[in-house]
Structures are given as C-alpha cells and as structure tokens.
Amino acid sequence: MDLFEYQGKEFFAEYGMPVSAGEIAFTVPEAVAAAERLGTPVMVKAQVHTGGRGKAGGVKFAADIDAVRQHAGNILGLDIKGHIVGRVWIEKASDIAEEYYASFTLDRSAKKHLGMLSVEGGVEIETVAETNPDAIAKIWIDPIDGLSEATCRDWVAAAKLPEPAVEGTVEVLLKLYRAYSEGDADLVEINPLILTPEGSVHVLDAKVTLDGNSEFRHPDYSQYDATQSRDEREQAAHAKGLQYVGLDGSVGVIANGAGLAMSTVDVVNQVGGNPANFLDIGGGANADVMAGALEVINNDPAVKAIFINIFGGITRGEEIASGILEAMKRVEIDSPIVIRLDGTNANQGRAILEPHLTDKLMMQPTMLDAARRVVELAS
C-alpha cells in the first residue's frame, strides 16, 4: 500500500520523527482556511501516488494567502503522470540549510534490510546512483539483529554528513528503522531530510509503502487501503479479494500464484501479445474465485481473449477443471478462453474439460502453446 505524503508524515510522527505542521485540503477554500490556521508562508503540495510532483508543477511555495489560493486552484485537478490531483497538503514552510536522503527497504538477494543515506538529498536517488554512486552510503541489516546506535553512527560517518547534522540524523534514522520494521513497511524514504539554519534535522518529505499482508496486525491500516489509487478494474478485483494489476493490452491473464502470473505476462509479451492485466487467484482455483476473476476480466472492454494458466499444487487438477466449468456457468463470457492446465492430477483435470471444448473454450498442452494461441485469437 502506497501512502500519500501526508499519510507518510503522520505515520512517521507516530514514531517520534520531526515533521512539519500541515493540513490536508480537497478544495481551494479548504486550502485557504488551512493556510490561515497554519500561518504563511506555506507549501502547497499535490498528493498523488507518484514521484516527479515538483517538476510537474505540483509543489509550490506560497508567501501569502493569495498565492495559496492561486496555487491550490492550479494544482487541484492537475494530471501528474496519469494521476489526477484530488487533494493538496498545506504545510508550514521550512528554512533549509542542507538536504540529505535516507531510506530503508528490503534487499531480497541479500535477505537483509538495506539502508541508504546520502548527502545529496532533494534529487531522485536513481540519479545520484547514476551520476555519483560514491555519494550513497549503504548498510545491510540482519532483521534479527536490528539497527544499533553504534552501527547507525558508523553509517552516518560513512555518508560524510557535516558535524551539525550528525546527532539529529542518528536520532531520525533509528526512529525511521523502527517505523520500517515495526510498521511492516516495504519502503520508507525521506527525500529530503533537511538540516535547518538553526541546526535541527527535520523530515521534509515522506514516501512510505506498507505491506498490505500485515493489515491483520495493524487494523488502522484500513484507512490507507481506502485511499489506494485503483482504476475501475482494479477496484472491482480488490472488492473480490483478487490480486490484480491493470495493464494496457488485449489478452486477459488468470494464473494461480504471483510467480506464475508474472511468467504468464512475460510469455504473452514474448510471443508478440499485450497482456491486459496481471491477475493472481492464489493457491485456490475454486468456482467462486474463478468466477470472480472471469467477471473482472470480462468487464474489461479491451480484452479480446483470455489465458487461464493453472499449475496444480495443493489444489488438484480435477478441482481446478470443475471450478472453471462451474464459473463459466455463472459468468457470460464474451471472449474466447485458452486453458493450460498442469501439475497435480492434470490428466484428470484435462479429461473433465475435454468434452466441453469449443471454439470459445480451448486447451493447449504447454504455456508457450497456449500463449501463442491466445495472442492469435486476441489479434
């Protein structure tokens, strides 16, 4: 779950990190009223789940109320990389002496948490990595051991932060790691982390991605789930508990397991097709789940053919086949379907499907064969 900046700052504040006072606004009058309460000067900041807001004109300094009114009017409704701005964060402006970058995320290859710290803040970290990789100090943290103060101090020293920023940065980083680990986050990023002219270290931006699978440990995370950016297809799939990501192609994809779903998307591309979605129905492929998946994909007008790619594991092939046939009775399908069924009891599953095969329901022996056939149909 990606958080808006203001949500990220509220999340950080729960762990004691210093953030600026601010208020969320959905209309120009609300933005003006917020600025009057906070006192100018303020920043008017677009709230969207994407980067590059500043370059797109979504972050503006407002010295007075008239400027707040003007900037809020220009930013609300602005299209930033396909995201329409529906809310702005009105934040008390901060004086900046220096800008830094700090983040924690998971390094899957190392099976450890990765911390990155740089004196070159205010710039996208990818740009820093490309132009001046030595400016990024990295540490790998064993989740069992956690981040000690001594290690944190060594890390700050390696990043070559100036002496006035050291104590404040160490304090913020320890709290940031706690927020990352205890909050079940996939990513926490501060860019920039600033040093004020008075010598205080302050969080000026917040990028946070939380692990949605941890929601059972954090009931309050439902508030973040409610503000996720989803198109109509993704919203319908989410309501049915399906793992779905909308794409721009014409081949609907249904698979059981995230890895197989990604591989299916790849093989459709490999044979010259364009997937319309990523859809993982998980370990089960019963009639209810399959019907929900088919309904979501069938409601996408761009879909011209559907690829059901199932590898039976704990769920056996005959159960999967029966689930597909039952689902097709419940959902009136407009597009032809190509099935690849393999794994546990696949022969029994294929035998169940065989009598029902038509020019609208087809079966292929391999994933590659099925991909070629479904792309041909979609074309």
GROMACS .gro file of C-alpha atoms in nm:
model
  379
    1MET     CA    1   0.000   0.000   0.000
    2ASP     CA    2   0.145   0.333  -0.110
    3LEU     CA    3   0.079   0.621   0.128
    4PHE     CA    4   0.025   0.981   0.031
    5GLU     CA    5   0.294   1.214   0.161
    6TYR     CA    6   0.071   1.349   0.438
    7GLN     CA    7  -0.015   0.995   0.549
    8GLY     CA    8   0.355   0.907   0.548
    9LYS     CA    9   0.430   1.204   0.770
   10GLU     CA   10   0.153   1.110   1.009
   11PHE     CA   11   0.298   0.758   1.013
   12PHE     CA   12   0.648   0.893   1.086
   13ALA     CA   13   0.515   1.123   1.357
   14GLU     CA   14   0.376   0.818   1.541
   15TYR     CA   15   0.738   0.706   1.581
   16GLY     CA   16   0.856   1.043   1.707
   17MET     CA   17   1.015   1.185   1.393
   18PRO     CA   18   1.011   1.564   1.348
   19VAL     CA   19   0.765   1.661   1.072
   20SER     CA   20   0.617   1.997   0.974
   21ALA     CA   21   0.270   2.104   1.077
   22GLY     CA   22   0.019   2.076   0.796
   23GLU     CA   23  -0.339   2.008   0.692
   24ILE     CA   24  -0.500   1.822   0.404
   25ALA     CA   25  -0.738   2.009   0.172
   26PHE     CA   26  -0.970   1.886  -0.105
   27THR     CA   27  -1.086   2.227  -0.230
   28VAL     CA   28  -0.940   2.574  -0.274
   29PRO     CA   29  -1.142   2.720   0.018
   30GLU     CA   30  -1.019   2.437   0.242
   31ALA     CA   31  -0.660   2.510   0.135
   32VAL     CA   32  -0.701   2.879   0.212
   33ALA     CA   33  -0.856   2.805   0.552
   34ALA     CA   34  -0.571   2.564   0.635
   35ALA     CA   35  -0.310   2.825   0.543
   36GLU     CA   36  -0.484   3.084   0.760
   37ARG     CA   37  -0.473   2.848   1.057
   38LEU     CA   38  -0.110   2.749   0.998
   39GLY     CA   39   0.011   3.096   0.911
   40THR     CA   40   0.201   3.182   0.593
   41PRO     CA   41   0.441   3.116   0.431
   42VAL     CA   42   0.335   2.761   0.343
   43MET     CA   43   0.398   2.496   0.081
   44VAL     CA   44   0.112   2.377  -0.139
   45LYS     CA   45   0.187   2.014  -0.232
   46ALA     CA   46  -0.004   1.781  -0.463
   47GLN     CA   47  -0.087   1.444  -0.306
   48VAL     CA   48  -0.052   1.165  -0.562
   49HIS     CA   49   0.095   0.816  -0.561
   50THR     CA   50   0.384   0.902  -0.793
   51GLY     CA   51   0.709   1.096  -0.797
   52GLY     CA   52   0.808   1.400  -1.001
   53ARG     CA   53   0.550   1.630  -0.844
   54GLY     CA   54   0.781   1.929  -0.833
   55LYS     CA   55   0.881   1.901  -1.199
   56ALA     CA   56   0.513   1.877  -1.294
   57GLY     CA   57   0.420   2.194  -1.106
   58GLY     CA   58   0.264   2.010  -0.814
   59VAL     CA   59   0.473   2.167  -0.535
   60LYS     CA   60   0.461   2.544  -0.485
   61PHE     CA   61   0.578   2.795  -0.226
   62ALA     CA   62   0.308   3.039  -0.112
   63ALA     CA   63   0.421   3.353   0.065
   64ASP     CA   64   0.067   3.476   0.132
   65ILE     CA   65  -0.297   3.371   0.118
   66ASP     CA   66  -0.346   3.496  -0.238
   67ALA     CA   67  -0.063   3.270  -0.351
   68VAL     CA   68  -0.219   2.977  -0.166
   69ARG     CA   69  -0.548   3.038  -0.347
   70GLN     CA   70  -0.375   3.060  -0.685
   71HIS     CA   71  -0.151   2.754  -0.639
   72ALA     CA   72  -0.426   2.536  -0.491
   73GLY     CA   73  -0.651   2.626  -0.784
   74ASN     CA   74  -0.379   2.533  -1.033
   75ILE     CA   75  -0.273   2.209  -0.862
   76LEU     CA   76  -0.613   2.057  -0.781
   77GLY     CA   77  -0.719   1.868  -1.093
   78LEU     CA   78  -0.364   1.865  -1.232
   79ASP     CA   79  -0.259   1.549  -1.419
   80ILE     CA   80   0.075   1.421  -1.288
   81LYS     CA   81   0.189   1.110  -1.476
   82GLY     CA   82  -0.170   0.996  -1.519
   83HIS     CA   83  -0.267   1.071  -1.158
   84ILE     CA   84  -0.529   1.346  -1.117
   85VAL     CA   85  -0.466   1.556  -0.806
   86GLY     CA   86  -0.768   1.542  -0.576
   87ARG     CA   87  -0.609   1.675  -0.257
   88VAL     CA   88  -0.327   1.908  -0.153
   89TRP     CA   89  -0.116   1.918   0.161
   90ILE     CA   90  -0.077   2.267   0.307
   91GLU     CA   91   0.240   2.263   0.512
   92LYS     CA   92   0.423   2.522   0.714
   93ALA     CA   93   0.726   2.626   0.509
   94SER     CA   94   1.074   2.534   0.639
   95ASP     CA   95   1.410   2.707   0.603
   96ILE     CA   96   1.671   2.474   0.454
   97ALA     CA   97   2.047   2.482   0.505
   98GLU     CA   98   2.122   2.137   0.353
   99GLU     CA   99   1.930   1.844   0.208
  100TYR     CA  100   2.001   1.471   0.259
  101TYR     CA  101   1.845   1.141   0.154
  102ALA     CA  102   1.760   0.843   0.377
  103SER     CA  103   1.569   0.520   0.323
  104PHE     CA  104   1.518   0.159   0.425
  105THR     CA  105   1.392  -0.120   0.203
  106LEU     CA  106   1.438  -0.494   0.159
  107ASP     CA  107   1.731  -0.636  -0.036
  108ARG     CA  108   1.581  -0.969  -0.137
  109SER     CA  109   1.904  -1.106  -0.283
  110ALA     CA  110   2.091  -1.045   0.043
  111LYS     CA  111   1.788  -1.141   0.257
  112LYS     CA  112   1.856  -0.833   0.467
  113HIS     CA  113   1.723  -0.483   0.507
  114LEU     CA  114   1.905  -0.219   0.305
  115GLY     CA  115   1.964   0.131   0.437
  116MET     CA  116   2.075   0.413   0.208
  117LEU     CA  117   2.199   0.754   0.318
  118SER     CA  118   2.334   1.037   0.107
  119VAL     CA  119   2.439   1.399   0.141
  120GLU     CA  120   2.281   1.458  -0.199
  121GLY     CA  121   1.919   1.493  -0.098
  122GLY     CA  122   1.641   1.658  -0.294
  123VAL     CA  123   1.746   1.458  -0.601
  124GLU     CA  124   1.599   1.127  -0.716
  125ILE     CA  125   1.818   0.853  -0.570
  126GLU     CA  126   1.838   0.682  -0.910
  127THR     CA  127   2.002   0.996  -1.048
  128VAL     CA  128   2.251   1.007  -0.761
  129ALA     CA  129   2.331   0.638  -0.810
  130GLU     CA  130   2.399   0.701  -1.178
  131THR     CA  131   2.596   1.025  -1.156
  132ASN     CA  132   2.773   0.989  -0.820
  133PRO     CA  133   2.732   0.641  -0.667
  134ASP     CA  134   3.001   0.710  -0.406
  135ALA     CA  135   2.767   0.968  -0.253
  136ILE     CA  136   2.540   0.688  -0.127
  137ALA     CA  137   2.640   0.510   0.194
  138LYS     CA  138   2.474   0.169   0.225
  139ILE     CA  139   2.431  -0.073   0.511
  140TRP     CA  140   2.274  -0.418   0.524
  141ILE     CA  141   2.088  -0.502   0.843
  142ASP     CA  142   2.007  -0.851   0.966
  143PRO     CA  143   1.639  -0.838   1.076
  144ILE     CA  144   1.725  -1.045   1.384
  145ASP     CA  145   1.995  -0.803   1.500
  146GLY     CA  146   1.825  -0.477   1.403
  147LEU     CA  147   1.998  -0.139   1.381
  148SER     CA  148   2.214  -0.044   1.679
  149GLU     CA  149   2.311   0.314   1.762
  150ALA     CA  150   2.680   0.230   1.711
  151THR     CA  151   2.615   0.092   1.363
  152CYS     CA  152   2.398   0.391   1.283
  153ARG     CA  153   2.675   0.632   1.384
  154ASP     CA  154   2.926   0.448   1.166
  155TRP     CA  155   2.679   0.468   0.879
  156VAL     CA  156   2.632   0.844   0.921
  157ALA     CA  157   3.010   0.888   0.934
  158ALA     CA  158   3.045   0.688   0.612
  159ALA     CA  159   2.792   0.917   0.444
  160LYS     CA  160   3.011   1.216   0.543
  161LEU     CA  161   2.731   1.426   0.686
  162PRO     CA  162   2.851   1.751   0.844
  163GLU     CA  163   2.901   1.756   1.218
  164PRO     CA  164   2.596   1.977   1.296
  165ALA     CA  165   2.370   1.716   1.134
  166VAL     CA  166   2.515   1.402   1.294
  167GLU     CA  167   2.321   1.378   1.621
  168GLY     CA  168   1.987   1.470   1.468
  169THR     CA  169   2.035   1.233   1.176
  170VAL     CA  170   2.128   0.940   1.400
  171GLU     CA  171   1.815   1.003   1.606
  172VAL     CA  172   1.591   1.021   1.297
  173LEU     CA  173   1.746   0.711   1.136
  174LEU     CA  174   1.693   0.497   1.446
  175LYS     CA  175   1.328   0.604   1.456
  176LEU     CA  176   1.295   0.553   1.080
  177TYR     CA  177   1.420   0.196   1.110
  178ARG     CA  178   1.177   0.131   1.394
  179ALA     CA  179   0.892   0.265   1.180
  180TYR     CA  180   1.009   0.045   0.891
  181SER     CA  181   1.035  -0.276   1.092
  182GLU     CA  182   0.754  -0.240   1.344
  183GLY     CA  183   0.524  -0.084   1.086
  184ASP     CA  184   0.572  -0.374   0.840
  185ALA     CA  185   0.685  -0.141   0.562
  186ASP     CA  186   0.834  -0.239   0.228
  187LEU     CA  187   0.988   0.106   0.188
  188VAL     CA  188   1.039   0.418   0.398
  189GLU     CA  189   1.211   0.711   0.231
  190ILE     CA  190   1.286   1.069   0.333
  191ASN     CA  191   1.392   1.295   0.047
  192PRO     CA  192   1.484   1.546   0.156
  193LEU     CA  193   1.584   1.507   0.516
  194ILE     CA  194   1.693   1.862   0.592
  195LEU     CA  195   1.927   2.049   0.820
  196THR     CA  196   1.776   2.384   0.917
  197PRO     CA  197   1.983   2.701   0.963
  198GLU     CA  198   1.928   2.655   1.338
  199GLY     CA  199   2.093   2.312   1.325
  200SER     CA  200   1.783   2.091   1.355
  201VAL     CA  201   1.734   1.780   1.142
  202HIS     CA  202   1.383   1.767   1.002
  203VAL     CA  203   1.170   1.537   0.783
  204LEU     CA  204   1.055   1.739   0.482
  205ASP     CA  205   0.907   1.462   0.268
  206ALA     CA  206   0.781   1.108   0.324
  207LYS     CA  207   0.746   0.815   0.089
  208VAL     CA  208   0.605   0.504   0.254
  209THR     CA  209   0.493   0.168   0.116
  210LEU     CA  210   0.333  -0.069   0.365
  211ASP     CA  211   0.293  -0.444   0.331
  212GLY     CA  212  -0.081  -0.493   0.281
  213ASN     CA  213  -0.049  -0.852   0.404
  214SER     CA  214   0.031  -0.717   0.751
  215GLU     CA  215  -0.306  -0.548   0.790
  216PHE     CA  216  -0.419  -0.815   1.037
  217ARG     CA  217  -0.154  -0.678   1.275
  218HIS     CA  218  -0.248  -0.316   1.206
  219PRO     CA  219  -0.627  -0.265   1.196
  220ASP     CA  220  -0.575   0.107   1.138
  221TYR     CA  221  -0.412   0.032   0.800
  222SER     CA  222  -0.762   0.003   0.654
  223GLN     CA  223  -0.754   0.383   0.627
  224TYR     CA  224  -0.459   0.354   0.387
  225ASP     CA  225  -0.619   0.078   0.184
  226ALA     CA  226  -0.920   0.305   0.130
  227THR     CA  227  -0.704   0.573  -0.039
  228GLN     CA  228  -0.514   0.348  -0.281
  229SER     CA  229  -0.516   0.458  -0.644
  230ARG     CA  230  -0.706   0.194  -0.839
  231ASP     CA  231  -0.878   0.208  -1.173
  232GLU     CA  232  -1.230   0.068  -1.212
  233ARG     CA  233  -1.100  -0.281  -1.295
  234GLU     CA  234  -0.860  -0.286  -1.001
  235GLN     CA  235  -1.130  -0.163  -0.763
  236ALA     CA  236  -1.367  -0.442  -0.872
  237ALA     CA  237  -1.092  -0.703  -0.832
  238HIS     CA  238  -0.994  -0.569  -0.491
  239ALA     CA  239  -1.354  -0.597  -0.374
  240LYS     CA  240  -1.342  -0.967  -0.465
  241GLY     CA  241  -1.011  -1.019  -0.285
  242LEU     CA  242  -0.813  -1.073  -0.606
  243GLN     CA  243  -0.452  -0.969  -0.665
  244TYR     CA  244  -0.497  -0.765  -0.982
  245VAL     CA  245  -0.299  -0.501  -1.170
  246GLY     CA  246  -0.449  -0.344  -1.481
  247LEU     CA  247  -0.235  -0.319  -1.796
  248ASP     CA  248  -0.298  -0.183  -2.144
  249GLY     CA  249  -0.320  -0.494  -2.365
  250SER     CA  250  -0.590  -0.722  -2.507
  251VAL     CA  251  -0.502  -1.062  -2.350
  252GLY     CA  252  -0.667  -1.124  -2.014
  253VAL     CA  253  -0.444  -1.325  -1.779
  254ILE     CA  254  -0.552  -1.553  -1.494
  255ALA     CA  255  -0.292  -1.761  -1.307
  256ASN     CA  256  -0.256  -1.920  -0.965
  257GLY     CA  257   0.046  -1.774  -0.789
  258ALA     CA  258   0.225  -1.443  -0.833
  259GLY     CA  259   0.532  -1.601  -0.993
  260LEU     CA  260   0.327  -1.791  -1.249
  261ALA     CA  261   0.115  -1.482  -1.319
  262MET     CA  262   0.429  -1.276  -1.387
  263SER     CA  263   0.568  -1.552  -1.609
  264THR     CA  264   0.239  -1.563  -1.798
  265VAL     CA  265   0.250  -1.190  -1.860
  266ASP     CA  266   0.609  -1.230  -1.982
  267VAL     CA  267   0.534  -1.518  -2.219
  268VAL     CA  268   0.240  -1.330  -2.371
  269ASN     CA  269   0.478  -1.044  -2.444
  270GLN     CA  270   0.739  -1.289  -2.571
  271VAL     CA  271   0.509  -1.424  -2.843
  272GLY     CA  272   0.404  -1.078  -2.957
  273GLY     CA  273   0.094  -1.015  -2.749
  274ASN     CA  274  -0.001  -0.748  -2.497
  275PRO     CA  275  -0.140  -0.856  -2.158
  276ALA     CA  276  -0.443  -0.666  -2.030
  277ASN     CA  277  -0.370  -0.742  -1.668
  278PHE     CA  278  -0.184  -0.935  -1.402
  279LEU     CA  279  -0.429  -1.147  -1.202
  280ASP     CA  280  -0.322  -1.393  -0.934
  281ILE     CA  281  -0.606  -1.602  -0.792
  282GLY     CA  282  -0.373  -1.755  -0.532
  283GLY     CA  283  -0.350  -2.117  -0.431
  284GLY     CA  284  -0.716  -2.194  -0.482
  285ALA     CA  285  -0.900  -2.208  -0.813
  286ASN     CA  286  -1.250  -2.299  -0.694
  287ALA     CA  287  -1.564  -2.186  -0.874
  288ASP     CA  288  -1.620  -1.874  -0.661
  289VAL     CA  289  -1.266  -1.745  -0.710
  290MET     CA  290  -1.258  -1.831  -1.079
  291ALA     CA  291  -1.599  -1.674  -1.140
  292GLY     CA  292  -1.482  -1.353  -0.973
  293ALA     CA  293  -1.166  -1.348  -1.184
  294LEU     CA  294  -1.354  -1.412  -1.509
  295GLU     CA  295  -1.610  -1.145  -1.424
  296VAL     CA  296  -1.343  -0.881  -1.364
  297ILE     CA  297  -1.157  -0.964  -1.685
  298ASN     CA  298  -1.477  -0.999  -1.890
  299ASN     CA  299  -1.582  -0.648  -1.785
  300ASP     CA  300  -1.266  -0.502  -1.942
  301PRO     CA  301  -1.371  -0.397  -2.296
  302ALA     CA  302  -1.008  -0.411  -2.415
  303VAL     CA  303  -0.986  -0.788  -2.355
  304LYS     CA  304  -1.021  -0.992  -2.676
  305ALA     CA  305  -0.906  -1.332  -2.544
  306ILE     CA  306  -0.842  -1.487  -2.200
  307PHE     CA  307  -0.548  -1.703  -2.095
  308ILE     CA  308  -0.611  -1.924  -1.789
  309ASN     CA  309  -0.274  -2.064  -1.683
  310ILE     CA  310  -0.301  -2.302  -1.388
  311PHE     CA  311  -0.039  -2.522  -1.225
  312GLY     CA  312  -0.199  -2.756  -0.974
  313GLY     CA  313  -0.020  -2.797  -0.645
  314ILE     CA  314  -0.216  -2.842  -0.326
  315THR     CA  315  -0.525  -2.771  -0.538
  316ARG     CA  316  -0.568  -3.070  -0.767
  317GLY     CA  317  -0.628  -3.060  -1.140
  318GLU     CA  318  -0.978  -3.208  -1.132
  319GLU     CA  319  -1.087  -2.948  -0.874
  320ILE     CA  320  -0.949  -2.671  -1.090
  321ALA     CA  321  -1.122  -2.802  -1.403
  322SER     CA  322  -1.455  -2.835  -1.223
  323GLY     CA  323  -1.413  -2.483  -1.084
  324ILE     CA  324  -1.352  -2.339  -1.431
  325LEU     CA  325  -1.660  -2.508  -1.578
  326GLU     CA  326  -1.882  -2.403  -1.288
  327ALA     CA  327  -1.752  -2.045  -1.311
  328MET     CA  328  -1.834  -2.031  -1.681
  329LYS     CA  329  -2.195  -2.120  -1.599
  330ARG     CA  330  -2.213  -1.819  -1.369
  331VAL     CA  331  -2.042  -1.562  -1.592
  332GLU     CA  332  -2.141  -1.496  -1.953
  333ILE     CA  333  -1.804  -1.475  -2.126
  334ASP     CA  334  -1.763  -1.261  -2.437
  335SER     CA  335  -1.405  -1.357  -2.525
  336PRO     CA  336  -1.254  -1.695  -2.619
  337ILE     CA  337  -1.063  -1.874  -2.343
  338VAL     CA  338  -0.743  -2.073  -2.376
  339ILE     CA  339  -0.651  -2.300  -2.083
  340ARG     CA  340  -0.318  -2.452  -1.988
  341LEU     CA  341  -0.354  -2.697  -1.701
  342ASP     CA  342  -0.056  -2.879  -1.550
  343GLY     CA  343   0.065  -3.015  -1.217
  344THR     CA  344  -0.114  -3.238  -0.967
  345ASN     CA  345  -0.380  -3.457  -1.132
  346ALA     CA  346  -0.356  -3.252  -1.450
  347ASN     CA  347  -0.462  -3.550  -1.667
  348GLN     CA  348  -0.783  -3.592  -1.470
  349GLY     CA  349  -0.849  -3.219  -1.499
  350ARG     CA  350  -0.794  -3.220  -1.875
  351ALA     CA  351  -1.030  -3.518  -1.907
  352ILE     CA  352  -1.303  -3.318  -1.731
  353LEU     CA  353  -1.251  -3.019  -1.961
  354GLU     CA  354  -1.222  -3.220  -2.285
  355PRO     CA  355  -1.598  -3.273  -2.354
  356HIS     CA  356  -1.664  -2.901  -2.310
  357LEU     CA  357  -1.401  -2.770  -2.553
  358THR     CA  358  -1.536  -2.546  -2.832
  359ASP     CA  359  -1.416  -2.255  -3.041
  360LYS     CA  360  -1.481  -2.045  -2.727
  361LEU     CA  361  -1.307  -2.276  -2.480
  362MET     CA  362  -0.974  -2.424  -2.590
  363MET     CA  363  -0.691  -2.612  -2.421
  364GLN     CA  364  -0.322  -2.626  -2.505
  365PRO     CA  365  -0.056  -2.864  -2.364
  366THR     CA  366   0.212  -2.607  -2.275
  367MET     CA  367   0.229  -2.248  -2.156
  368LEU     CA  368   0.405  -2.139  -2.475
  369ASP     CA  369   0.149  -2.311  -2.700
  370ALA     CA  370  -0.135  -2.154  -2.502
  371ALA     CA  371   0.027  -1.810  -2.520
  372ARG     CA  372   0.066  -1.832  -2.896
  373ARG     CA  373  -0.296  -1.942  -2.940
  374VAL     CA  374  -0.443  -1.675  -2.714
  375VAL     CA  375  -0.237  -1.400  -2.881
  376GLU     CA  376  -0.356  -1.523  -3.220
  377LEU     CA  377  -0.717  -1.504  -3.101
  378ALA     CA  378  -0.670  -1.160  -2.949
  379SER     CA  379  -0.532  -1.035  -3.278
   0.00000   0.00000   0.00000
